[in-house]
Structures are given as structure tokens and as C-alpha cells.
Short mmCIF file of C-alpha atoms in Angstrom, two decimals:
data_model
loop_
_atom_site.label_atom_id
_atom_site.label_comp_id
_atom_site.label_asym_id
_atom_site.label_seq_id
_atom_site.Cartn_x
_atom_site.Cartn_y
_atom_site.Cartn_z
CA UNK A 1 -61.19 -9.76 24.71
CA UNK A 2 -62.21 -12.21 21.80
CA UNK A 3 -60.81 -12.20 18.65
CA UNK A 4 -62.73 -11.62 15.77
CA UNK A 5 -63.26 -13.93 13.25
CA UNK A 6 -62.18 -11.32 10.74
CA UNK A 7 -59.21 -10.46 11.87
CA UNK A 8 -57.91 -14.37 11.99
CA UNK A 9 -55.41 -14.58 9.04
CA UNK A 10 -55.90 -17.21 6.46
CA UNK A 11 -52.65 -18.39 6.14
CA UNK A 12 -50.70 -20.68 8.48
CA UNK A 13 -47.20 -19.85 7.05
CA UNK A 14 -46.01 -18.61 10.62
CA UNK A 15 -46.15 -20.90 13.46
CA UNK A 16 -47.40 -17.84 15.26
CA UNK A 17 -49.37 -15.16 13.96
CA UNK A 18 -49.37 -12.11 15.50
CA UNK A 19 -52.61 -10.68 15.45
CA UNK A 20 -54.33 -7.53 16.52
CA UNK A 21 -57.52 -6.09 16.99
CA UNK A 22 -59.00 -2.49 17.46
CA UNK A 23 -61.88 -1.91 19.49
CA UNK A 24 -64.46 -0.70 17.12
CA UNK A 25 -66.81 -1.69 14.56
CA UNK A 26 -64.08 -2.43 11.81
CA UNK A 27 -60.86 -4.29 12.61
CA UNK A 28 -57.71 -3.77 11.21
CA UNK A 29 -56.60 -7.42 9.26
CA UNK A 30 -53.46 -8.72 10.89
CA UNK A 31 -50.18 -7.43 10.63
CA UNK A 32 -47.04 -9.60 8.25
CA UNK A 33 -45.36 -11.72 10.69
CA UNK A 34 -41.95 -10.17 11.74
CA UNK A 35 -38.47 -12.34 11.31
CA UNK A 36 -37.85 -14.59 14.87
CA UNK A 37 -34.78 -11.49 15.72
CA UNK A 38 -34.93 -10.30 19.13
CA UNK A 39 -33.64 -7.01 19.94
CA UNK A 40 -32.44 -4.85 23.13
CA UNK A 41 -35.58 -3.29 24.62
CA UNK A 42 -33.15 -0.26 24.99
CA UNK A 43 -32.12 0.20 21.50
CA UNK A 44 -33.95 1.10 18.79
CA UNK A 45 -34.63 -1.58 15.99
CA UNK A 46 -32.50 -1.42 12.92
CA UNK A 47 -34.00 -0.18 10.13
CA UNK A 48 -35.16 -3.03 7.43
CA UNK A 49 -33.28 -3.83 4.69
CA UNK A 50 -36.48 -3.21 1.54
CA UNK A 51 -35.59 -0.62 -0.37
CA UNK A 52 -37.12 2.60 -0.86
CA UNK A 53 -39.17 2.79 -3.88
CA UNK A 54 -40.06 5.59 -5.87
CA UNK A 55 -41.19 7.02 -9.10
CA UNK A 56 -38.35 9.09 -11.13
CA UNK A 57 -39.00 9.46 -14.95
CA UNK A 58 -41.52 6.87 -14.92
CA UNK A 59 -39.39 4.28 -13.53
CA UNK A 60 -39.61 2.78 -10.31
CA UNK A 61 -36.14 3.44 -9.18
CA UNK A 62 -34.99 1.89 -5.62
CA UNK A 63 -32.19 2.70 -3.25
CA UNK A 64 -31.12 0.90 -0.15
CA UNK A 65 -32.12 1.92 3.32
CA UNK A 66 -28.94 0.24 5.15
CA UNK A 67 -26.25 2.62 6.22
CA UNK A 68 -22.71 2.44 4.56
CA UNK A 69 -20.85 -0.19 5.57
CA UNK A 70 -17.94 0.65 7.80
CA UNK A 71 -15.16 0.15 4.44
CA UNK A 72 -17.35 2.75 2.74
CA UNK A 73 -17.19 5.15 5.44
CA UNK A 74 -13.32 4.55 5.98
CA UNK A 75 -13.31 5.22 1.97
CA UNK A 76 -15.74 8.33 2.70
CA UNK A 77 -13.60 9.66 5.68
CA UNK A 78 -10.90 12.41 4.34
CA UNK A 79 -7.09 11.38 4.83
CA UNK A 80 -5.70 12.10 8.36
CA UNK A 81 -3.19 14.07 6.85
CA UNK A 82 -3.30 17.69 6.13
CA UNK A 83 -0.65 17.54 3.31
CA UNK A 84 -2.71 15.08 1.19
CA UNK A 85 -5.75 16.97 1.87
CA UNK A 86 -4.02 19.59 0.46
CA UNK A 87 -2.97 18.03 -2.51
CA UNK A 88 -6.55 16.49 -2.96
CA UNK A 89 -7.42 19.75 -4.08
CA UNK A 90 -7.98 19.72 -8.04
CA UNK A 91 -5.04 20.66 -9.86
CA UNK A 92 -2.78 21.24 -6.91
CA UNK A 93 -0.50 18.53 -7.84
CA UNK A 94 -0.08 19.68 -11.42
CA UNK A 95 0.63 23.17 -10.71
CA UNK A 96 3.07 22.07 -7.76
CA UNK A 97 5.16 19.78 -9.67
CA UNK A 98 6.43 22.65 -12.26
CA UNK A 99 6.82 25.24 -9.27
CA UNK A 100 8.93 22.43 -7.50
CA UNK A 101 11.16 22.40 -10.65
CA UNK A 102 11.01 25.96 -11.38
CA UNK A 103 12.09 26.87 -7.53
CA UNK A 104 14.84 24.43 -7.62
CA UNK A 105 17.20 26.53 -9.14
CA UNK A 106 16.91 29.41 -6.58
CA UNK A 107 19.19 27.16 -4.47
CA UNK A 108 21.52 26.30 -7.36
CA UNK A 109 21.83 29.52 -9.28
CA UNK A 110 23.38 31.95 -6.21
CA UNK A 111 25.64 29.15 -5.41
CA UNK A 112 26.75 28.43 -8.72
CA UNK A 113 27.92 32.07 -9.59
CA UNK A 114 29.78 32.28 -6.18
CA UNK A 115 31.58 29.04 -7.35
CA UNK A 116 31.86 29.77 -10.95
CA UNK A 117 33.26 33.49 -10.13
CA UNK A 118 35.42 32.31 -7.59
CA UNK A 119 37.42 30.05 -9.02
CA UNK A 120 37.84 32.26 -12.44
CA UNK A 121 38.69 34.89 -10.26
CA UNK A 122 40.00 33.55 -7.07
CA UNK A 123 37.92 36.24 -4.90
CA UNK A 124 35.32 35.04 -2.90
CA UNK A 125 34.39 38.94 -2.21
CA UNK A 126 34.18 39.82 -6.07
CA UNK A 127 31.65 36.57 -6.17
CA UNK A 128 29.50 37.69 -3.01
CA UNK A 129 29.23 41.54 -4.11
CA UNK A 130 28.08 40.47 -8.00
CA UNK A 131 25.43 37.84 -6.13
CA UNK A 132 24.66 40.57 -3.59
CA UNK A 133 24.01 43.20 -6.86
CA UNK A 134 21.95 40.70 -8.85
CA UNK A 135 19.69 40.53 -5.62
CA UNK A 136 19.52 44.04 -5.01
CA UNK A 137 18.60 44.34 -8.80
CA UNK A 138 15.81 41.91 -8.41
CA UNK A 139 14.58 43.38 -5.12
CA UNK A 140 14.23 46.15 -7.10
CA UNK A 141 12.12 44.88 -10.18
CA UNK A 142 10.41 42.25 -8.71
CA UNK A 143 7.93 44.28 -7.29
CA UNK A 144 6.73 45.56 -10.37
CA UNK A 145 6.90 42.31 -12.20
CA UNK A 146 4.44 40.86 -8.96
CA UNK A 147 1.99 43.90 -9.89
CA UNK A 148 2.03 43.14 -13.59
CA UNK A 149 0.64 39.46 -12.51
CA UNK A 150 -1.62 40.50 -10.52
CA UNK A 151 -2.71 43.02 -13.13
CA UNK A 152 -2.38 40.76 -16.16
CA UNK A 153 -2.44 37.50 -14.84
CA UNK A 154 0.42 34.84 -14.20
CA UNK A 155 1.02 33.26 -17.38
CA UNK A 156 0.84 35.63 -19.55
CA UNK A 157 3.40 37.71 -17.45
CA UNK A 158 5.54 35.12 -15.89
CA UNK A 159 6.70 33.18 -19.14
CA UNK A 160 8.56 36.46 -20.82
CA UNK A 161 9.79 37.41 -17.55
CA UNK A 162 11.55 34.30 -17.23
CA UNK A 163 12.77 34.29 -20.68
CA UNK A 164 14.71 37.63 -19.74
CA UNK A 165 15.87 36.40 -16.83
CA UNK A 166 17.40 33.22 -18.74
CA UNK A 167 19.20 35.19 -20.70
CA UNK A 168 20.82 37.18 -17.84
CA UNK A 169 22.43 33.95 -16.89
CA UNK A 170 23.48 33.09 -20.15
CA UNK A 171 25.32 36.48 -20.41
CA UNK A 172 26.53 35.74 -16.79
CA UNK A 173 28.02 32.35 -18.64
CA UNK A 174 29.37 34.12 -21.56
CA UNK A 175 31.48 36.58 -19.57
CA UNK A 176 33.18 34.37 -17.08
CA UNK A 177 33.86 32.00 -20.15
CA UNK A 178 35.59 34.59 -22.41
CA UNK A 179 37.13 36.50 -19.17
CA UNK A 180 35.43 39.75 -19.38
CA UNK A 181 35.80 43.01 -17.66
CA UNK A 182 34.43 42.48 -14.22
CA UNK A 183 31.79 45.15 -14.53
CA UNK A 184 30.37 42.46 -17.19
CA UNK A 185 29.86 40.18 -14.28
CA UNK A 186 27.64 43.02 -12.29
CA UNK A 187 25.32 43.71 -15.50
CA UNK A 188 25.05 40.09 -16.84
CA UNK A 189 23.97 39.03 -13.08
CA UNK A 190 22.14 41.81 -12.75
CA UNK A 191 19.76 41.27 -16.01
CA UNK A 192 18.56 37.68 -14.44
CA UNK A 193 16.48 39.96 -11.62
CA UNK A 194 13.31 39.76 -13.87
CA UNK A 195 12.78 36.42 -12.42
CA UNK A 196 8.83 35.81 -11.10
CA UNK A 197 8.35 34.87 -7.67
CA UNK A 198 6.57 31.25 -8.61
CA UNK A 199 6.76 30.81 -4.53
CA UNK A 200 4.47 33.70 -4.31
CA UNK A 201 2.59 33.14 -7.70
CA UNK A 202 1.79 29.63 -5.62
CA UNK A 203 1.10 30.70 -2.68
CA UNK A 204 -1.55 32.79 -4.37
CA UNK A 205 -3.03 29.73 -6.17
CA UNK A 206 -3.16 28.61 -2.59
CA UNK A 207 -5.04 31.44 -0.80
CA UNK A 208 -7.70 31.04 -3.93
CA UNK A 209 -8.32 28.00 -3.76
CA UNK A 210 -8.58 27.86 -0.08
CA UNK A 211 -10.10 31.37 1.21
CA UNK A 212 -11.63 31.47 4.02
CA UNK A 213 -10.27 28.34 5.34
CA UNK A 214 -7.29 29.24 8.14
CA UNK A 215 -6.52 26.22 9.03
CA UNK A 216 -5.53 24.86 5.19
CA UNK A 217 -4.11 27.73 4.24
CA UNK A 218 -1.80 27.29 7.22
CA UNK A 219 -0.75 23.81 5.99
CA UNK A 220 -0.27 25.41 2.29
CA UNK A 221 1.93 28.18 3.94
CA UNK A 222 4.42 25.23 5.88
CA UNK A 223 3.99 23.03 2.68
CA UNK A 224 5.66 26.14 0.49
CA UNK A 225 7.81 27.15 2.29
CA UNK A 226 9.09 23.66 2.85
CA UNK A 227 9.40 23.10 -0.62
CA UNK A 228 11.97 26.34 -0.31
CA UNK A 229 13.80 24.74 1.83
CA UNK A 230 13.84 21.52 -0.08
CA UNK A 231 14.98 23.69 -3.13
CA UNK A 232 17.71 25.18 -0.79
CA UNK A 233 18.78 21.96 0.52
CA UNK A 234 18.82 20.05 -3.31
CA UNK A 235 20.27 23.14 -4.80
CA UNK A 236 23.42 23.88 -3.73
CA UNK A 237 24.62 20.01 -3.75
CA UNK A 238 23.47 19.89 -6.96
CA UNK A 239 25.15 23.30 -8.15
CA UNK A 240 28.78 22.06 -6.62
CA UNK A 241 28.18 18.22 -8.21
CA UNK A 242 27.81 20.12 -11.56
CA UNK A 243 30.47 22.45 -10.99
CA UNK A 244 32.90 19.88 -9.59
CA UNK A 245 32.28 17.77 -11.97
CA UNK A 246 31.53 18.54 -15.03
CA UNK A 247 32.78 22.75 -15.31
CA UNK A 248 32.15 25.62 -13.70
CA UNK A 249 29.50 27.01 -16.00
CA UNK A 250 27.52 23.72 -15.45
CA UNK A 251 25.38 24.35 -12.56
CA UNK A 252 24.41 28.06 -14.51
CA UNK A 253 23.27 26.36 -17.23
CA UNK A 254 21.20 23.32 -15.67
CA UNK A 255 19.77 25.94 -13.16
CA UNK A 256 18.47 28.41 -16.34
CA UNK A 257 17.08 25.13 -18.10
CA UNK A 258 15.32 23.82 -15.06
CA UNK A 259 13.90 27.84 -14.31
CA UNK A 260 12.39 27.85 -18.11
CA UNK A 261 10.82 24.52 -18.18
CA UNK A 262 9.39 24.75 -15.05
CA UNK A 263 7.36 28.14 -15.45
CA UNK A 264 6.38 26.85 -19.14
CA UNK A 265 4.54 23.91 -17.04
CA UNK A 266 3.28 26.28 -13.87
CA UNK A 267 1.85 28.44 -16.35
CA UNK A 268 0.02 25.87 -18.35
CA UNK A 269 -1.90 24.73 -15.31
CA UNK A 270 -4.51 27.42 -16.41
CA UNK A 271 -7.40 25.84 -14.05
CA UNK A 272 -5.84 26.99 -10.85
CA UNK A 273 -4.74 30.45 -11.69
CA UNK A 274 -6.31 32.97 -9.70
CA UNK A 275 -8.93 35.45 -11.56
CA UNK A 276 -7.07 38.70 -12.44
CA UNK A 277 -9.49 41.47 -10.42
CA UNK A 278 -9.68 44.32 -12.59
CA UNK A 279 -9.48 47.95 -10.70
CA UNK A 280 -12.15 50.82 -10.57
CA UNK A 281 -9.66 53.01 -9.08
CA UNK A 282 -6.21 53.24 -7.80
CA UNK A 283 -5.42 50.94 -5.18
CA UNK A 284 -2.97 51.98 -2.89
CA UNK A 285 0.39 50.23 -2.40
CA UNK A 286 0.77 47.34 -0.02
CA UNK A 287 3.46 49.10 1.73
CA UNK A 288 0.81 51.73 3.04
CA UNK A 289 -0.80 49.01 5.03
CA UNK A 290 -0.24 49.18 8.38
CA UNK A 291 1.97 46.99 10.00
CA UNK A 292 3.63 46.45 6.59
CA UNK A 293 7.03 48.21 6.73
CA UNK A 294 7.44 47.10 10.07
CA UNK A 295 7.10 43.42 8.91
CA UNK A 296 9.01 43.83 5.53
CA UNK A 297 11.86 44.99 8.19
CA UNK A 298 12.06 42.00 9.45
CA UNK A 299 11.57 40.26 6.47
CA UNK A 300 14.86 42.32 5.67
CA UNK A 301 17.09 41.31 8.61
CA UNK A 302 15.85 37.48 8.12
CA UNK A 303 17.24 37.73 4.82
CA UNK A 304 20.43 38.65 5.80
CA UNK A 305 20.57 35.81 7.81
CA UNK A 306 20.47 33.77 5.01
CA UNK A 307 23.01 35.54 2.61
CA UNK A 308 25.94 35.54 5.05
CA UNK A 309 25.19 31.91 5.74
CA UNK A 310 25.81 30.51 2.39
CA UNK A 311 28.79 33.06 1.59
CA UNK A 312 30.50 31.72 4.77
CA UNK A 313 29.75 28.12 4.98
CA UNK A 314 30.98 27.88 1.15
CA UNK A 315 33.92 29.10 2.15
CA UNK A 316 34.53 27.39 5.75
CA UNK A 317 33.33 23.86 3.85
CA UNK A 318 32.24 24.07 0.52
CA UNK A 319 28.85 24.50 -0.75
CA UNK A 320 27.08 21.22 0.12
CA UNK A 321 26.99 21.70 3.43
CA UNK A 322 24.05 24.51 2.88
CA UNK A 323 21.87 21.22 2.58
CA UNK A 324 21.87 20.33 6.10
CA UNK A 325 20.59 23.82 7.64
CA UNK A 326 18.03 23.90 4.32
CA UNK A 327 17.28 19.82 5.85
CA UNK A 328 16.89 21.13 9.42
CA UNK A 329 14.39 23.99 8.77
CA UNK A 330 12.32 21.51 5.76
CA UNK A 331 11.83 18.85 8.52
CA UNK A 332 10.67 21.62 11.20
CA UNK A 333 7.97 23.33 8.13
CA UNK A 334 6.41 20.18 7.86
CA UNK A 335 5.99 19.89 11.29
CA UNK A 336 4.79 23.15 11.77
CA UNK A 337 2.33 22.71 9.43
CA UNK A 338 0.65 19.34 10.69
CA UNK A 339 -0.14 21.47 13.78
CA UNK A 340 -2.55 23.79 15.04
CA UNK A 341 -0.81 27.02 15.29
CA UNK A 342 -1.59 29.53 17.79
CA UNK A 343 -3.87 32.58 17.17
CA UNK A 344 -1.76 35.12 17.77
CA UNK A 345 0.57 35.41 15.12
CA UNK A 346 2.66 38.08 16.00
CA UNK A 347 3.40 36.09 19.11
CA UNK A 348 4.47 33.33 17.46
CA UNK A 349 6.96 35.51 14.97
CA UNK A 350 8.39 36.92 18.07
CA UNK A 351 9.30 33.48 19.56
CA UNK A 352 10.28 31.72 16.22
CA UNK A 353 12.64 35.08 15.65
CA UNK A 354 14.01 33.99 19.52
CA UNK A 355 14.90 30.61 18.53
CA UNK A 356 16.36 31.20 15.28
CA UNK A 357 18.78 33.78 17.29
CA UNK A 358 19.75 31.24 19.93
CA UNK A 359 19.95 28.47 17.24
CA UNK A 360 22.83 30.89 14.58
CA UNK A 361 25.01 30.64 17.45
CA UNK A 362 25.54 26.93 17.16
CA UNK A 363 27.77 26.89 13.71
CA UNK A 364 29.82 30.42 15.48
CA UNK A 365 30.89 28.19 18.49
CA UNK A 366 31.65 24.70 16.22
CA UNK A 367 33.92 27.33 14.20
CA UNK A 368 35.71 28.98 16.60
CA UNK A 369 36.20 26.02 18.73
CA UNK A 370 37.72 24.39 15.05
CA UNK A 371 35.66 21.65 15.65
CA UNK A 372 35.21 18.82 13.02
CA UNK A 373 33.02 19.22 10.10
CA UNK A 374 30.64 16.44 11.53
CA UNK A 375 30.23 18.48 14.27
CA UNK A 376 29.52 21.90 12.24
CA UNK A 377 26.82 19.87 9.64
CA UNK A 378 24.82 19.45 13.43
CA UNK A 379 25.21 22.92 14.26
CA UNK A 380 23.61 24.04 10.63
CA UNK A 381 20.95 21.42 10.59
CA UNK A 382 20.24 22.86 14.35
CA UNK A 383 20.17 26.22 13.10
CA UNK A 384 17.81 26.03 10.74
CA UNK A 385 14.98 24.51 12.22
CA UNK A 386 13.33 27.93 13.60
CA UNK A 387 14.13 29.13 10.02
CA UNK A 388 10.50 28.07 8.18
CA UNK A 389 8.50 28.45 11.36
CA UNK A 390 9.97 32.31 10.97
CA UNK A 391 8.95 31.93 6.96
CA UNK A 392 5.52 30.41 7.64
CA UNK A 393 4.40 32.39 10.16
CA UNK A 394 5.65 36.08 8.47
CA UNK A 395 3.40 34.78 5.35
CA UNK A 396 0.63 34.88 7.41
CA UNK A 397 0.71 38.03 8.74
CA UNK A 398 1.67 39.14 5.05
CA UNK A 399 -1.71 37.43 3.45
CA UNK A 400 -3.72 38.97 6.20
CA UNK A 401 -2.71 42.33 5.66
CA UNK A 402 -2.92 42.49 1.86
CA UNK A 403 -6.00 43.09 -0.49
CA UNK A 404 -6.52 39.80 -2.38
CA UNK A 405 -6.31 41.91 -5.48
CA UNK A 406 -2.60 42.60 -4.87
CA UNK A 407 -1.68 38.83 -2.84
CA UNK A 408 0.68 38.76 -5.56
CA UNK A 409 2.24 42.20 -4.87
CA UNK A 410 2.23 41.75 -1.28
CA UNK A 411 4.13 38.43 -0.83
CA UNK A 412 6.39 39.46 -3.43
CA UNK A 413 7.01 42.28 -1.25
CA UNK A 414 8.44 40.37 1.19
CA UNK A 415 10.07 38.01 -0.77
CA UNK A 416 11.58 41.05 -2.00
CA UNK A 417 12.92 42.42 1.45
CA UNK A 418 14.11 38.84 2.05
CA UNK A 419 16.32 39.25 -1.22
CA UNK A 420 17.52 42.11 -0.41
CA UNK A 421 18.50 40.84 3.20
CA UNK A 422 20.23 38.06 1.67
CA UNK A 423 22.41 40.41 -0.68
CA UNK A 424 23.05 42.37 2.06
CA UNK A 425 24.03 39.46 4.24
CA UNK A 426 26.10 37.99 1.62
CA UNK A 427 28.11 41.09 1.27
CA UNK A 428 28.68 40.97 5.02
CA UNK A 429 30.02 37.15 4.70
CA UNK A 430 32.28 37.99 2.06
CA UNK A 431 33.95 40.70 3.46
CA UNK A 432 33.97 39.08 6.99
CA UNK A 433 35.35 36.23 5.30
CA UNK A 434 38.09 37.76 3.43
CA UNK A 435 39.32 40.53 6.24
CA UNK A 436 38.48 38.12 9.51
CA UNK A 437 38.35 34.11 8.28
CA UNK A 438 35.56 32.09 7.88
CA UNK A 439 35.29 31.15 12.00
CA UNK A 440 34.50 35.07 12.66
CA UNK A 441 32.18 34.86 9.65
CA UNK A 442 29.43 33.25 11.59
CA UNK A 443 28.82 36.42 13.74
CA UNK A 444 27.00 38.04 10.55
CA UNK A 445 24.31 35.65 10.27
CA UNK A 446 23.76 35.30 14.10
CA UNK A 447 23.82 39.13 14.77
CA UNK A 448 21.42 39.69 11.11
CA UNK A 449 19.16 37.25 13.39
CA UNK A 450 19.00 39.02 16.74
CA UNK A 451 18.90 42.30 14.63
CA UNK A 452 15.45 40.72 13.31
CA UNK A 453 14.34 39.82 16.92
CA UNK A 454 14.78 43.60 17.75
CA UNK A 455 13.06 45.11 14.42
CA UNK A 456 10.17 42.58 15.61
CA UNK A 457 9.96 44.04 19.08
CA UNK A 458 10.13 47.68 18.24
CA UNK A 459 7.04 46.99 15.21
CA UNK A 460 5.01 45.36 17.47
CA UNK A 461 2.15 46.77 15.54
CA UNK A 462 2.61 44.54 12.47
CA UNK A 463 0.08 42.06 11.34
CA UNK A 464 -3.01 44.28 12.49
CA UNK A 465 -3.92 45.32 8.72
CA UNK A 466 -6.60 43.76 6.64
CA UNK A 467 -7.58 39.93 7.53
CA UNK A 468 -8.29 38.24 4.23
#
């Protein structure tokens, strides 16, 4: 077909114009020569680099049609990592860092009254039964405490109750100082069980600021209860470094301080406290929910587990030896929670409470075979890594059966049980330990294990309350 004479272009910039015609009686003028780039007849052309114009405010405003280069998408892409995802989240790191010094001393301050008590009174079971009553005490109060934070709010709760509980210690102090009646020991000890749960105040910030996301609050769950175990494993080396070397009352008094300033800062971190939920009408107890007792039982039994363990090991090989089984079970948390856990948590309790069973009868056999303290630090950082799987996973099945108005009433619940499972536990040790020796002492914490297996078994209908 010819080419019009109007469609020729008039300028002979481009060696070869590429020019078009319509049939018709008007012809479309030429189109702009394209750049000399040749391109895959399978793949579509990249899309020019002009801008995109348009009219905002009445400015011409442009933005750039290219995609983001591949360092801006690396920059873009969230961190592999679920823990620093986690604490991405706004705030998380402020709020963590004074719960990490406030749960320090949970490891320090048991461990420093057994020592402190102890050598005043050379009698390891006058030490275990005054731990095992300030426990019991605070199994008893710290429900109520959890439900005036969830009623009132943390900070305005937590900061008194830790003033209280500061003072318990101080009286604790006091009496072994000045040699007072023994029954001075039991009350002073007792007056510290005021003490918030800042594990469970946290793990509430958690479950607010991640709802409805499994899979992070999973990774907040290890994360806590890792930092327990990092409190456990710090605490008790520092509690016998302070006792050893400075005197007795030291590791009391460093543990109170550290308690204090670290709930002043927790509480301060006002942008991540959860909203208090006020109530229409009485809400029943978390310990109706079903499943709940059942779980709390085990909760109960894992505790013991726990108590007996410290009372014997400090007396088998002193107190910093805790910080290998609390260094076994940290390093198997933050496994646990870089992975995708199963769905069926009760499943997952059952075989965690399996291992942990098999695993507490590691430091029994180094003992009674007298082997070498090299040998027993193993067995104990063996035997606690099925210890915060067993902690993760019973958190879960706690935060899915509890009303998010009581989160803080539920986990302190079980923290609760736990307590009273380690006072429990701790009495055991003491007693085995004075009556039997410290070899036959390991049978408490492995039988308070397979008693927990059992409770597990026979409950099997835990877990199946409310999913939040």
C-alpha cells in the first residue's frame, strides 16, 4: 500500500522512521521512534523509565515507573528471623529490657535464702521448708494480685506490689543478721509473696500486641520462657558469687534492688500495656474453664520438678551448677521457637512431659554412680532441654483457654501451680537430702516428672477451652 504523504514525518533525526498508516480517510501521524533495544519475542517489554505525571495540589508531582531495585527489596523484605521480628514490634524492646532485669532475681532470690539460711543455721532442711513457705505464700496471693492487674491495670498495681515484696526480703535480711527466732525466717520470707508475675504481665503485652497471629505468639511464648531460663541460669551463679564473696546477705539485697528497678522501668513502658477491659458482669474464674485444673495439675507436678532440683544440686555441688540445666533448656526454647510447632498441642505436652521424664534420670545415675562433677554438669544441661518445650507449650494451651480479659489471671494461674510445685519439690529435696544424701535426692525431681507425665495422661481433656 502507498504511503501517504501526510503521514511522512518531517524530521530525519532517526535513520529509520517507523511509520504507520490506517486505512481510512484520516491517517494517524507517525509514531516517536523507539530506542535501537531488542527484546525476547517471549517476554514482555519492560516498562519505560518516564515518570508518571500527575496533578496533586496544583503541582505536577511525578513518581518513577521502574520497580525497586533488588537492595530496596532486600531492605523491604522482613528479617529471616522470628526473634527480631518479634522485637521489631514497637516498644517490645523497651518493655523487655526491664522485665529481663526484673525476672533476674527469681533465679537469685530462692537460692540466696537457701545459702544465706544455711550457713547461719547449718540446716539445709530449715532453708528448703522457709523457701518452700514463701512459695506456698505467694501461690497463694498471687492470684489475686494477677486479677487486680487485670482489673486495674499493670502499673498502677505492679509497682506497690513490688514495694511490699522488697520489704519482705529486707525483713528476711534483718532476721538472719540479728539471729532471730526461726519463725521470723517463715514470716519475713513469707511477706515477699506479693511479688507480680512480670513473666505473665509480658506475656500479656505479647498476646496484645500479637492477637490473632499463632505463629508469633508462638515465638513470644519460646522467647519468654527462654528469658526464664536465662534468669535461672544467671541467677543462681550470681546469688553464690555474691554470697561467696562478698556476705551472705549479698545476693538478698542485689536480688531486691534489681526486682524494684526493673518493674519501675516495665511499668513505665505505658505504650505497650494492654487496655484494662472493664466488666458488665461477673466473670467466672479461670479455674472453671475446662481443661483448666487438669492443666494447672500438671503445671503443679512440673514445678516440683524444679524445686527438688535446686535444693539437691546445691547441696550435691553448690549452687552454680543450676546454670547448666537453666543453659540446656534456654538453648532448646529458642529452638523451639524458630520452628513450626505442631497443631495439636496437647500432643506435643504429652511428648515434651516424656522427654523431660527420661531426661531427670541422667543427674540420678551420674550421682549414684559418684561420677565426677564434669560428668553431672552434662547430665543437668541434658536434663533440661525438654524443660521450656514443657513451659512453652503449657502456655499455649493456658492462653487458649482463658478470656483475654483475665490473660493476666490465667497465666498467673499457672505460674502459680508451678510455685507451688517448686515449694513442694523443694521440701522433698531437703528432706531427701538430709535423711537419704544428696545421690538418692535425684529420685524427687525425676519421679515429680513422671508424676506430671501421668496427671497429663489421665486430663487428656485439657486445652479444649476457649481459643483466643
Amino acid at each position: 500500500m502507498p504511503i501517504s504523504p501526510a503521514a511522512r514525518p518531517e524530521t530525519t533525526a532517526a535513520p529509520r522512521p517507523a511509520v504507520t498508516a490506517r486505512p481510512g480517510p484520516r491517517a494517524r501521524p507517525a509514531a516517536a521512534p523507539r530506542p535501537a533495544r531488542h527484546t525476547r519475542p517471549d517476554r514482555a517489554p519492560a516498562p519505560p523509565a518516564t515518570p508518571l505525571l500527575a496533578v496533586s495540589g496544583g503541582q505536577l508531582v511525578a513518581a518513577p515507573r521502574s520497580a525497586p531495585t533488588g537492595a530496596a527489596r532486600r531492605r523491604a523484605r522482613p528479617s529471616a528471623n522470628p526473634y527480631l521480628r518479634l522485637l521489631a514490634t514497637p516498644g517490645a524492646r523497651a518493655f523487655t529490657a526491664g522485665n529481663l532485669i526484673a525476672r533476674l532475681p527469681m533465679g537469685m532470690l530462692s537460692v540466696s535464702a537457701v545459702i544465706m539460711i544455711a550457713g547461719s543455721w547449718g540446716s539445709y532442711a530449715l532453708a528448703g521448708a522457709v523457701t518452700a513457705t514463701g512459695l506456698a505464700a505467694t501461690a497463694v496471693v498471687a492470684p489475686f494480685t494477677a486479677r487486680l492487674v487485670d482489673r486495674f491495670g499493670q502499673a498502677r498495681v505492679a509497682v506497690p506490689a513490688t514495694a511490699l515484696a522488697v520489704l519482705g526480703s529486707l525483713a528476711l535480711v534483718l532476721c538472719v543478721h540479728h539471729d532471730a527466732p526461726a519463725w521470723t525466717l517463715f514470716a519475713a520470707y513469707a511477706a515477699t509473696a506479693t511479688t507480680p508475675n512480670t513473666g505473665g504481665m509480658s506475656r500479656a503485652r505479647w498476646a496484645h500486641l500479637h492477637r490473632g497471629d499463632p505463629a508469633a505468639l508462638h515465638t513470644a511464648n519460646s522467647f519468654e520462657q527462654a528469658a526464664d531460663e536465662l534468669c535461672f541460669m544467671l541467677g543462681p551463679v550470681l546469688a553464690a558469687t555474691l554470697c561467696g564473696a562478698l556476705f551472705p546477705e549479698a545476693g538478698t539485697l542485689v536480688g531486691a534492688a534489681l526486682l524494684m528497678t526493673g518493674v519501675l522501668i516495665f511499668a513505665a513502658q505505658r505504650a505497650t500495656e494492654p487496655p484494662v477491659t472493664p466488666r458488665t458482669k461477673t466473670v467466672a474464674s479461670p479455674l472453671r474453664t475446662p481443661g483448666m485444673p487438669a492443666l494447672l495439675a500438671v503445671f503443679l507436678a512440673t514445678g516440683a520438678v524444679f524445686g527438688a532440683m535446686e535444693v539437691v544440686s546445691i547441696a550435691h555441688a553448690g549452687g552454680a551448677i543450676l546454670a547448666l540445666q537453666a543453659a540446656g533448656s534456654c538453648a532448646a526454647g529458642l529452638l523451639y521457637g524458630s520452628l513450626r510447632p505442631a497443631r495439636n498441642a496437647r500432643l506435643r505436652l504429652l511428648l515434651c512431659l516424656a522427654a523431660m521424664t527420661a531426661l531427670m534420670s541422667l543427674p540420678l545415675l551420674a550421682a549414684a554412680a559418684s561420677a565426677a562433677l564434669p560428668v553431672l554438669a552434662l547430665c543437668l544441661l541434658l536434663a533440661g532441654a525438654a524443660t521450656a518445650p514443657t513451659m512453652v507449650t503449657g502456655m499455649t494451651l493456658v492462653q487458649r483457654a482463658t478470656r483475654p480479659e483475665q490473660l493476666n489471671e490465667g497465666m498467673t494461674l499457672s505460674v502459680t501451680a508451678l510455685l507451688g510445685g517448686v515449694a513442694a519439690g523443694a521440701a522433698a529435696g531437703g528432706w531427701l537430702v538430709e535423711h537419704a544424701g544428696t545421690a538418692s535426692g535425684y529420685t524427687a525431681p525425676m519421679s515429680a516428672a513422671a508424676l506430671a507425665l501421668v496427671v497429663a495422661i489421665a486430663g487428656g481433656g485439657y486445652g479444649r477451652g476457649r481459643r483466643t
